[in-house]
Amino acid sequence: MAKVAMLGAGFIGDFYTYSLHGLRSRDQVHVIYSRDESRGKAFAKKHGIPKWTTSMKEAVNDPQVELVVIGLPNNLHLEAVLLAAAARKPVLCTKPLGRNATEAFKMLEAVEKAGIMNGYLEDLVYTPKTLKAIEAVRAGTLGQVTWVRSRETHPGPHSDWFWTKEISGGGVLLDMGCHCIEIGRSYIGKDIRPVEVISVADTLVKPIDAEDNALGWVRFENGAIGQFEVSWIFRGGMDLRDEVMGTEGTLWINNFLRTGFEMFTAGGKKGYVAEKAETEKGWIFPVGDEVAELGYYNMFADMFRSFEKKSAPVETFYDGYVVNEIMDACYRSAKSKKWEPVKLKEWRGKEKADPISEVREYDKDHIFVKEERMPDGRIKIILKNKKTGKISQLEKKK
Amino acid sequence: MAKVAMLGAGFIGDFYTYSLHGLRSRDQVHVIYSRDESRGKAFAKKHGIPKWTTSMKEAVNDPQVELVVIGLPNNLHLEAVLLAAAARKPVLCTKPLGRNATEAFKMLEAVEKAGIMNGYLEDLVYTPKTLKAIEAVRAGTLGQVTWVRSRETHPGPHSDWFWTKEISGGGVLLDMGCHCIEIGRSYIGKDIRPVEVISVADTLVKPIDAEDNALGWVRFENGAIGQFEVSWIFRGGMDLRDEVMGTEGTLWINNFLRTGFEMFTAGGKKGYVAEKAETEKGWIFPVGDEVAELGYYNMFADMFRSFEKKSAPVETFYDGYVVNEIMDACYRSAKSKKWEPVKLKEWRGKEKADPISEVREYDKDHIFVKEERMPDGRIKIILKNKKTGKISQLEKKK
Amino acid sequence: MAKVAMLGAGFIGDFYTYSLHGLRSRDQVHVIYSRDESRGKAFAKKHGIPKWTTSMKEAVNDPQVELVVIGLPNNLHLEAVLLAAAARKPVLCTKPLGRNATEAFKMLEAVEKAGIMNGYLEDLVYTPKTLKAIEAVRAGTLGQVTWVRSRETHPGPHSDWFWTKEISGGGVLLDMGCHCIEIGRSYIGKDIRPVEVISVADTLVKPIDAEDNALGWVRFENGAIGQFEVSWIFRGGMDLRDEVMGTEGTLWINNFLRTGFEMFTAGGKKGYVAEKAETEKGWIFPVGDEVAELGYYNMFADMFRSFEKKSAPVETFYDGYVVNEIMDACYRSAKSKKWEPVKLKEWRGKEKADPISEVREYDKDHIFVKEERMPDGRIKIILKNKKTGKISQLEKKK
Amino acid sequence: MAKVAMLGAGFIGDFYTYSLHGLRSRDQVHVIYSRDESRGKAFAKKHGIPKWTTSMKEAVNDPQVELVVIGLPNNLHLEAVLLAAAARKPVLCTKPLGRNATEAFKMLEAVEKAGIMNGYLEDLVYTPKTLKAIEAVRAGTLGQVTWVRSRETHPGPHSDWFWTKEISGGGVLLDMGCHCIEIGRSYIGKDIRPVEVISVADTLVKPIDAEDNALGWVRFENGAIGQFEVSWIFRGGMDLRDEVMGTEGTLWINNFLRTGFEMFTAGGKKGYVAEKAETEKGWIFPVGDEVAELGYYNMFADMFRSFEKKSAPVETFYDGYVVNEIMDACYRSAKSKKWEPVKLKEWRGKEKADPISEVREYDKDHIFVKEERMPDGRIKIILKNKKTGKISQLEKKK
């Protein structure tokens, strides 16, 4: 059982607290911090939390609090982390870690200097499907991963601060690109160095300073590419999909909009359907349990087990920092219109990664290219001559 | 926190214990009963359970045990329930409750006489999707429910006892029909009386005495029909689908084979893919977290909350008894080839249910039948004259 | 090239004519019959048809007409067929063939006595997916077919005459059950005798005399079951799905509502989306080319090729007659609440069908029951002792 | 009726001829050209074609031939087009038009100088789904299109010449990128100028000189982006998917791998399943009618109607040329690692396109940003102050 200080009483604090108190959980939020007293009080009442406070420091330093969870707007992450580090209390921080890599690196240094357990709350790496998929990929089910597409799009965030660049630090690239980039790393290998990026970051239709639509490719040292697609102008709900290509297989995950739950209603029940759902009538596509499907249960289970075992969770502040550096490179690329290097102050993965490669010999003179069955039943085999390099084809009846 | 005696160290006991110990659960299995000592010991070691025993009575009567969970073959449910009742300990029993309604009624009487909390472990009513869907249906999203199709089919059970009629009490109708019937009741209304059934129960290809394939319709007092389709000869994995038709809407749930997780592998990782998966190569369709998707987490959360609050869970022994009576009627119908009445010894729902009905007036002379847009843009409206009963049609341009 | 008399200028005549004139077709409607002159004239103009008439006889007997296509309300099929037979012109008739088996048998006798080519326009057996699926089933891809589910449901037909029992001959069972029953026959084998049926036919919510909802099981001589589900009270569009279970495989076809085409629109383009679509906003699911997807192109291609080659098409009046007899038995069953025999005046299929059967020997003492991989990697094999009949299980590590 | 010279007796010539002769077509291939006599003869026999020849010129100049269809390897397109132009016969050429823009422009000039009808056989723009989707987009169903993703990936082509750069002119970018680029143009607007591109073209696993994997973004003058993903190293079949984002809607099309046809087979019928299918066992996903689903019927219908009406088809050589210029820019970008301009020798679309824009006023002081329903039922509205630019939020109960 862990006693938690929850910093932030907004949407994300709410979701986190539901998760922490959900099912038969043994953990408990002990104190809620909100700068607005009435809001903190209401939050405490709603969730059965014993204490509330308008002082972040008081929350962190509460003697019963064992672990600090940060669910605050981006501009307050650094301050909160420094408080936890000062109090030498384990700390879990929501995504993105910093508004930029400079902030993120300060947080990383602070927690590591203090020697405290630290967790980066990147929930989408922990969805039940993603966990099982990553396990399958690591076990070789897909061969070598060559490309990952991670997509998160919806019609825009629910709180004003997201749309205000000074507070959030950026637009949709920062807000949701961080998910997709870490999903890409997780499939390709977190020990493979991200080398360079190219990105598009446009403000297409929203009346804001930051970008409302962004695309990017992150190239890894072994040649694999992590592609992200993020948008605040998508229509139709929240689209959370990942696709992985490997030399031996393929993986498609839909985390939200098409999960085997389809409902048509002519009348339209008035009420909440799902996060970012845009309709209450016609065909709608809820998920079973949002908290579970978005990875919160598994994420906190990993974090709290790590806390208890004094080990590192799957996602640490170092991961958050790497993601911030990649995003900084994306913002540079969107301006320079060129591939920009990812400049990591510190690299903790493999020094050198082997390039993707898969050469299959066919016979002593030929390399295998491919085989296919034609509509008329013939099998065609394409070969390359080792010496001449010439491509030729064979046919065989089956 | 609840301390549990788990009766049964087979497949279902294993799944139950994983669920009870999963995520951040505060509950714990305290003692495992298996008639085979080495198996019980291995089970205890695997799950970190302090005690094991080959005496069912000892397990139930262990002074630290607060709650008994029955995960035994069908022929042992009654004995186990009687032990729990004698010890006046709350008891949760796996499905089906009895091998027939007579056994089930004895169990119901025993727990109610003893005044103990009792839960019927019908997990498929608790899948995250089903819970949300039932909530939507109760809120009127689909209007009045007219028909439910619940389908559970797979290539057959994993333990010998299922295939032995004296132990199991029956074939696939009993083994999986119980799920589908209770799903039907849950959508149509557990307070609406199931009146009569017609059923097919065939032994198509398996070399067994019991049926390996069954179909049935349960007619409820208000005219709604709960249709079940169960099979031990399905090929392709485990198919768990529910469909609900209502006067205002439609609902389709796929709990297992198509949930937004698709994987192709050319090589074939050797290993467990999913319950009843039949392939390790080609396209495969895992679920994220089986324990979660099959409803175990939510089922036990409801059961243990009820235990703590001394309230009734969603699924009680009474529900298990009703389901057994419906299945007994199905077996009679499969023989008589006629609709057979459901003979409930006791009915705790509505005395009288209103028939499904939806009359919409169009104007003072006409009842509305339907409206449709044609390919050329015209709108056609079908009406019925209140006096003459004559059907006519109107057209309007839109 | 074939010159056609089209009888009927309603919805179905329109669809048929689109199909006959579609793509690069060499066939042509030469004359359109409609009892309403202005409607016939407008139809002729719209489709570029040279002649129109209010006399059915004149249309049939037009000297240039080589082939008659009947797209009339059910009560006029017999009259039209008799005219074609009198003129000794090949005739194609829309579904259902008759309002009942008596009418259908008269039509069958008439065309066979006249010695004319006859085709039953059962389009759903000709959808591109169904054609390929039937071919796969016949080639043994699924082993022996044990069960077919065919479902056609939508919110009700578009013309007044469907709702008027004297004209249509019945409700949804007749209107759409005919599709599902013939789909079942096509998968199970049109040479296997349909033996008996049980059916439900209810008027649940529409203010009509005929049934608006029906379910049925058709049992074939070899033990296979063709299940149909038809409804005029479905909400959400037009649901056309077929499922086939075989001893070696499974088949799922969705012909209309989920075919890989998904569109969300916030604004709502005003216009025709798809047959029976119920919404113009939110998520909608069009098909690519309705005429193609519903089987019209392939159906007419088969019919006209048969006409040219003077051979029998896939669907003949005899098939239409068999379907009518099965439906008559369903109506009897809905009343008697018992399995009713299918009383065919004439059977042209196999005299005796072998029962479904699949016995696999495991070793000299045992019959194989099943094999499954468990989550922990063990393989379990279930066996039956040939002599004792006892079921037992083996485990092996893989 | 049109009489056709088919140039090329390979896979594509075969598919084209099936399409031209399919269903009730009135068109006919009159002569087949193959440089290999026995192959041409066999082809003629198989398809019922009266003549075959090993002289391309003879085929084109055959006096009965009205129209020339080119289904040859890429390096022969120019020669064949020049022959058709010299003979002043209408000509249809398979994709890509040239091996590069220089070749394509020569073809364009030749046909326009000769004044002959010309068609670019870009079939994927003509799939039934794509045709309907483009129509919906043009009608405004999705608002303004901001982004199109077009994906075509499979395990590599079936003939040796594709893999030989001198013949093909390039790898997968040229072979399949041409499809995706034209799909992007079709949704965004073929009259909107493609301005610049960035692309990745890697040789990841195949032992060839050309690229086996490519990604690209084409930026159009109004800010919209056409994204393409093409690969010869995809595993699992042929993946043909398009996604369109608009300011008012979303569109998802799956043309091949998930179209509502799912089949599991334990035994494995030996035979052709679908183009590029990789398995014959387990779950497989055929399409109904490949020729139809891949757009061939609709493409040729448009081409032949245009030929008869002496009008321009939807896809002309000019479109083929534009696509070649875009691909040339992609190859430059893959090397330079920068956005490269698309250098059109001639632009026939809009001189100036309006940028994507969608400003909604909320009240006299505020611009609307977005609205969302929260889980607790509150509606949140995000606004921007017109003067200060400050973002704020409102809440209202519904």
mmCIF file with all atom_site columns, C-alpha atoms in Angstrom, chain A residues 346-391:
data_model
loop_
_atom_site.group_PDB
_atom_site.id
_atom_site.type_symbol
_atom_site.label_atom_id
_atom_site.label_alt_id
_atom_site.label_comp_id
_atom_site.label_asym_id
_atom_site.label_entity_id
_atom_site.label_seq_id
_atom_site.pdbx_PDB_ins_code
_atom_site.Cartn_x
_atom_site.Cartn_y
_atom_site.Cartn_z
_atom_site.occupancy
_atom_site.B_iso_or_equiv
_atom_site.pdbx_formal_charge
_atom_site.auth_seq_id
_atom_site.auth_comp_id
_atom_site.auth_asym_id
_atom_site.auth_atom_id
_atom_site.pdbx_PDB_model_num
ATOM 1  C CA . GLU A 1 346 ? 23.665 11.570  -22.569 1.00 0.00 ? 346 GLU A CA 1
ATOM 2  C CA . TRP A 1 347 ? 23.018 8.230   -24.287 1.00 0.00 ? 347 TRP A CA 1
ATOM 3  C CA . ARG A 1 348 ? 22.370 5.148   -22.176 1.00 0.00 ? 348 ARG A CA 1
ATOM 4  C CA . GLY A 1 349 ? 21.585 2.619   -24.915 1.00 0.00 ? 349 GLY A CA 1
ATOM 5  C CA . LYS A 1 350 ? 23.721 0.596   -27.281 1.00 0.00 ? 350 LYS A CA 1
ATOM 6  C CA . GLU A 1 351 ? 26.850 2.286   -28.517 1.00 0.00 ? 351 GLU A CA 1
ATOM 7  C CA . LYS A 1 352 ? 26.422 0.766   -31.961 1.00 0.00 ? 352 LYS A CA 1
ATOM 8  C CA . ALA A 1 353 ? 23.327 -0.861  -33.469 1.00 0.00 ? 353 ALA A CA 1
ATOM 9  C CA . ASP A 1 354 ? 23.427 -3.418  -36.270 1.00 0.00 ? 354 ASP A CA 1
ATOM 10 C CA . PRO A 1 355 ? 21.595 -2.328  -39.397 1.00 0.00 ? 355 PRO A CA 1
ATOM 11 C CA . ILE A 1 356 ? 18.406 -4.156  -40.368 1.00 0.00 ? 356 ILE A CA 1
ATOM 12 C CA . SER A 1 357 ? 19.395 -6.957  -42.693 1.00 0.00 ? 357 SER A CA 1
ATOM 13 C CA . GLU A 1 358 ? 17.960 -10.171 -43.970 1.00 0.00 ? 358 GLU A CA 1
ATOM 14 C CA . VAL A 1 359 ? 19.819 -11.985 -46.710 1.00 0.00 ? 359 VAL A CA 1
ATOM 15 C CA . ARG A 1 360 ? 18.515 -15.439 -47.646 1.00 0.00 ? 360 ARG A CA 1
ATOM 16 C CA . GLU A 1 361 ? 20.569 -17.632 -49.891 1.00 0.00 ? 361 GLU A CA 1
ATOM 17 C CA . TYR A 1 362 ? 18.577 -19.614 -52.462 1.00 0.00 ? 362 TYR A CA 1
ATOM 18 C CA . ASP A 1 363 ? 21.362 -21.786 -53.884 1.00 0.00 ? 363 ASP A CA 1
ATOM 19 C CA . LYS A 1 364 ? 25.063 -21.364 -54.258 1.00 0.00 ? 364 LYS A CA 1
ATOM 20 C CA . ASP A 1 365 ? 24.677 -18.915 -57.129 1.00 0.00 ? 365 ASP A CA 1
ATOM 21 C CA . HIS A 1 366 ? 21.555 -17.016 -56.098 1.00 0.00 ? 366 HIS A CA 1
ATOM 22 C CA . ILE A 1 367 ? 20.092 -14.868 -53.393 1.00 0.00 ? 367 ILE A CA 1
ATOM 23 C CA . PHE A 1 368 ? 16.342 -15.247 -52.757 1.00 0.00 ? 368 PHE A CA 1
ATOM 24 C CA . VAL A 1 369 ? 14.241 -12.178 -53.506 1.00 0.00 ? 369 VAL A CA 1
ATOM 25 C CA . LYS A 1 370 ? 10.657 -13.406 -53.241 1.00 0.00 ? 370 LYS A CA 1
ATOM 26 C CA . GLU A 1 371 ? 8.073  -16.067 -54.036 1.00 0.00 ? 371 GLU A CA 1
ATOM 27 C CA . GLU A 1 372 ? 4.422  -15.662 -55.004 1.00 0.00 ? 372 GLU A CA 1
ATOM 28 C CA . ARG A 1 373 ? 1.492  -17.797 -56.075 1.00 0.00 ? 373 ARG A CA 1
ATOM 29 C CA . MET A 1 374 ? -0.203 -16.493 -59.246 1.00 0.00 ? 374 MET A CA 1
ATOM 30 C CA . PRO A 1 375 ? -3.969 -16.667 -59.911 1.00 0.00 ? 375 PRO A CA 1
ATOM 31 C CA . ASP A 1 376 ? -3.406 -19.596 -62.289 1.00 0.00 ? 376 ASP A CA 1
ATOM 32 C CA . GLY A 1 377 ? -1.589 -21.622 -59.644 1.00 0.00 ? 377 GLY A CA 1
ATOM 33 C CA . ARG A 1 378 ? 1.990  -21.197 -60.806 1.00 0.00 ? 378 ARG A CA 1
ATOM 34 C CA . ILE A 1 379 ? 4.584  -20.306 -58.196 1.00 0.00 ? 379 ILE A CA 1
ATOM 35 C CA . LYS A 1 380 ? 7.006  -17.593 -59.245 1.00 0.00 ? 380 LYS A CA 1
ATOM 36 C CA . ILE A 1 381 ? 10.372 -17.226 -57.555 1.00 0.00 ? 381 ILE A CA 1
ATOM 37 C CA . ILE A 1 382 ? 12.493 -14.127 -58.035 1.00 0.00 ? 382 ILE A CA 1
ATOM 38 C CA . LEU A 1 383 ? 16.275 -14.539 -57.605 1.00 0.00 ? 383 LEU A CA 1
ATOM 39 C CA . LYS A 1 384 ? 19.396 -12.441 -57.799 1.00 0.00 ? 384 LYS A CA 1
ATOM 40 C CA . ASN A 1 385 ? 22.625 -13.802 -59.235 1.00 0.00 ? 385 ASN A CA 1
ATOM 41 C CA . LYS A 1 386 ? 25.370 -13.371 -56.671 1.00 0.00 ? 386 LYS A CA 1
ATOM 42 C CA . LYS A 1 387 ? 28.039 -12.543 -59.219 1.00 0.00 ? 387 LYS A CA 1
ATOM 43 C CA . THR A 1 388 ? 26.275 -10.628 -61.948 1.00 0.00 ? 388 THR A CA 1
ATOM 44 C CA . GLY A 1 389 ? 23.624 -9.033  -59.786 1.00 0.00 ? 389 GLY A CA 1
ATOM 45 C CA . LYS A 1 390 ? 21.088 -9.890  -62.457 1.00 0.00 ? 390 LYS A CA 1
ATOM 46 C CA . ILE A 1 391 ? 17.501 -10.511 -61.347 1.00 0.00 ? 391 ILE A CA 1
#
